[in-house]
Coordinates of C-alpha atoms in Angstrom, one line a residue:
G960 CA -19.5 -6.4 1.9
D961 CA -19.8 -3.6 -0.6
L962 CA -21.5 -3.2 -4.0
L963 CA -19.7 -0.6 -6.1
V964 CA -20.8 0.4 -9.6
G965 CA -18.7 3.1 -11.4
R966 CA -16.0 4.0 -8.9
T967 CA -12.6 5.5 -9.3
Q968 CA -9.9 5.2 -6.6
G969 CA -7.6 7.8 -8.2
R970 CA -7.1 9.3 -11.7
G971 CA -8.9 8.0 -14.7
T972 CA -12.4 7.2 -15.6
A973 CA -14.8 4.4 -14.4
D974 CA -18.1 3.6 -16.0
G975 CA -20.3 0.8 -14.7
T976 CA -23.8 -0.5 -15.4
L977 CA -25.7 -3.1 -13.4
S978 CA -29.2 -4.4 -14.4
V979 CA -30.9 -6.9 -12.1
M980 CA -34.3 -8.6 -12.7
G981 CA -34.7 -9.4 -9.0
G982 CA -33.7 -7.6 -5.9
I983 CA -30.4 -6.6 -4.3
S984 CA -29.7 -7.3 -0.6
G985 CA -26.9 -8.3 1.8
F986 CA -24.5 -5.3 1.2
Q987 CA -23.4 -3.0 3.9
T988 CA -22.4 -0.2 1.4
V989 CA -23.9 0.5 -2.0
G990 CA -21.9 3.1 -4.0
I991 CA -23.0 4.1 -7.5
G992 CA -21.0 6.7 -9.4
R993 CA -18.4 7.5 -6.8
A994 CA -15.3 9.6 -7.7
M995 CA -12.3 9.4 -5.4
A996 CA -9.4 11.8 -5.9
D997 CA -9.0 13.2 -9.5
G998 CA -11.0 10.6 -11.4
N999 CA -14.5 10.7 -12.9
A1000 CA -17.0 7.9 -12.3
T1001 CA -20.4 7.1 -13.8
G1002 CA -22.6 4.3 -12.3
I1003 CA -26.0 3.1 -13.4
V1004 CA -28.0 0.5 -11.5
D1005 CA -31.5 -0.7 -12.5
V1006 CA -33.3 -3.0 -10.2
Q1007 CA -36.2 -4.0 -12.5
N1008 CA -38.4 -6.2 -10.4
G1009 CA -37.4 -6.1 -6.7
D1010 CA -36.1 -4.3 -3.7
L1011 CA -32.8 -2.8 -2.5
I1012 CA -32.2 -3.8 1.1
G1013 CA -29.1 -2.8 3.2
F1014 CA -27.4 -5.2 5.6
G1015 CA -25.3 -4.9 8.7
A1016 CA -24.1 -2.0 10.9
N1017 CA -23.3 1.4 9.5
R1018 CA -25.1 0.8 6.2
L1019 CA -24.5 3.4 3.5
L1020 CA -26.2 4.2 0.2
R1021 CA -24.3 6.7 -2.0
V1022 CA -25.6 7.7 -5.4
G1023 CA -23.4 10.3 -7.3
S1024 CA -20.7 11.5 -5.0
S1025 CA -17.2 13.1 -5.2
V1026 CA -14.4 13.0 -2.6
G1027 CA -11.8 14.9 -4.8
S1028 CA -11.7 17.1 -7.8
G1029 CA -13.5 14.6 -10.1
T1030 CA -17.1 14.1 -10.9
G1031 CA -19.3 11.3 -9.5
D1032 CA -22.4 10.7 -11.5
G1033 CA -24.8 8.0 -10.3
M1034 CA -28.3 6.8 -11.2
L1035 CA -30.3 4.2 -9.3
S1036 CA -33.7 3.0 -10.2
V1037 CA -35.5 0.5 -8.0
A1038 CA -38.9 -0.8 -9.1
G1039 CA -39.8 -1.9 -5.5
N1040 CA -38.8 -0.6 -2.1
V1041 CA -35.5 0.8 -0.7
S1042 CA -34.9 0.0 3.0
D1043 CA -32.4 -0.5 5.8
F1044 CA -29.7 2.0 5.1
G1045 CA -28.5 4.3 8.0
D1046 CA -27.2 7.1 5.8
I1047 CA -28.3 7.8 2.2
F1048 CA -26.6 10.4 0.0
V1049 CA -27.9 11.4 -3.4
G1050 CA -25.7 14.0 -5.0
R1051 CA -22.8 14.8 -2.6
N1052 CA -19.5 16.6 -2.9
E1053 CA -16.9 16.5 -0.2
S1054 CA -14.2 18.6 -1.9
T1055 CA -13.7 20.5 -5.2
G1056 CA -15.5 18.0 -7.4
D1057 CA -19.1 17.5 -8.4
G1058 CA -21.6 14.9 -7.1
I1059 CA -24.6 14.3 -9.3
G1060 CA -27.2 11.7 -8.2
E1061 CA -30.6 10.5 -9.2
L1062 CA -32.7 8.0 -7.3
T1063 CA -36.1 6.6 -8.3
V1064 CA -38.0 4.3 -6.0
G1065 CA -41.2 2.8 -7.3
G1066 CA -42.3 1.6 -3.9
T1067 CA -41.8 2.8 -0.3
F1068 CA -38.5 4.4 0.8
T1069 CA -37.8 3.3 4.4
P1070 CA -34.2 4.3 5.2
E1071 CA -34.1 2.4 8.5
A1072 CA -37.0 0.6 10.3
A1073 CA -35.8 2.0 13.7
G1074 CA -36.3 5.6 12.4
D1075 CA -32.6 6.4 12.5
G1076 CA -32.1 6.8 8.8
N1077 CA -30.7 10.1 7.5
V1078 CA -31.4 11.1 3.9
Y1079 CA -29.4 13.9 2.2
I1080 CA -30.5 15.0 -1.3
G1081 CA -28.0 17.5 -2.8
L1082 CA -25.3 17.8 0.0
S1083 CA -22.4 20.2 -0.6
E1084 CA -19.6 19.9 1.9
G1085 CA -16.9 21.3 -0.5
T1086 CA -16.5 23.9 -3.2
G1087 CA -18.0 21.8 -6.0
L1088 CA -21.6 21.2 -7.0
A1089 CA -23.9 18.7 -5.3
N1090 CA -27.1 18.0 -7.3
G1091 CA -29.5 15.3 -6.0
T1092 CA -32.9 14.3 -7.4
V1093 CA -35.2 11.7 -5.7
V1094 CA -38.6 10.5 -6.9
V1095 CA -40.5 8.1 -4.6
G1096 CA -43.7 6.3 -5.7
Q1097 CA -45.3 5.2 -2.4
G1098 CA -44.0 7.5 0.4
M1099 CA -41.1 7.8 2.8
V1100 CA -41.4 6.4 6.3
D1101 CA -39.3 6.1 9.4
L1102 CA -36.9 9.0 8.6
G1103 CA -34.5 10.1 11.2
S1104 CA -33.7 13.3 9.2
L1105 CA -34.2 14.6 5.7
S1106 CA -32.2 17.3 4.1
V1107 CA -33.0 18.6 0.5
G1108 CA -30.5 21.0 -1.0
F1109 CA -28.1 21.4 2.0
G1110 CA -24.8 23.4 1.8
S1111 CA -22.9 22.7 5.0
G1112 CA -19.8 24.7 4.0
T1113 CA -17.6 22.2 5.9
F1114 CA -14.8 22.4 3.4
G1115 CA -15.8 25.4 1.3
P1116 CA -18.6 27.4 -0.3
G1117 CA -20.1 24.9 -2.7
T1118 CA -23.5 24.8 -4.4
A1119 CA -26.2 22.4 -3.3
T1120 CA -29.3 21.7 -5.3
G1121 CA -31.9 19.1 -4.1
D1122 CA -35.2 18.0 -5.5
L1123 CA -37.6 15.5 -3.9
T1124 CA -40.9 14.4 -5.4
V1125 CA -43.2 11.9 -3.5
L1126 CA -45.9 10.7 -5.9
S1127 CA -48.2 9.0 -3.4
G1128 CA -48.3 8.8 0.4
G1129 CA -46.4 11.1 2.6
I1130 CA -43.2 11.7 4.5
D1131 CA -43.0 10.3 8.1
G1132 CA -40.3 11.6 10.4
R1133 CA -40.5 8.7 12.8
N1134 CA -38.3 9.8 15.7
G1135 CA -38.5 13.6 15.5
G1136 CA -34.9 14.0 14.1

């Protein structure tokens, strides 16, 4: 299943806030602040005392993304660890809109235990703005690939800004991706 907080499917505005004292697990897709089409979306998730763990095949974590002309603004704070997501996007635009994402991980950030996890922080694939910020408390391990501030130009000449801060520990690119 999916966990979606602050998501528009078309025009209009969506604002969502989720605060959890324990952890979150069992979702294939977690989307926070995702604007589809012309709408604007703001999502805030605070996991105050636990982990965020993905589940199933093709696991996705999206924080602040836009697939149209709207703005997707997402903020995710996890006191514990984040693990088991194949693709992670923090601040992504795929068209003319803006994707603004912020992710704070108090523990260890392990995209996928097999080393196949891809992390994109500030990915611009359209003409809009992609701004991603990630702060990790205890290191990043088992990364397949890591892109910080990446403008692919797939759909136009957008702007990509990425910022990654690892407070303790290092960054381990497990499989040389």
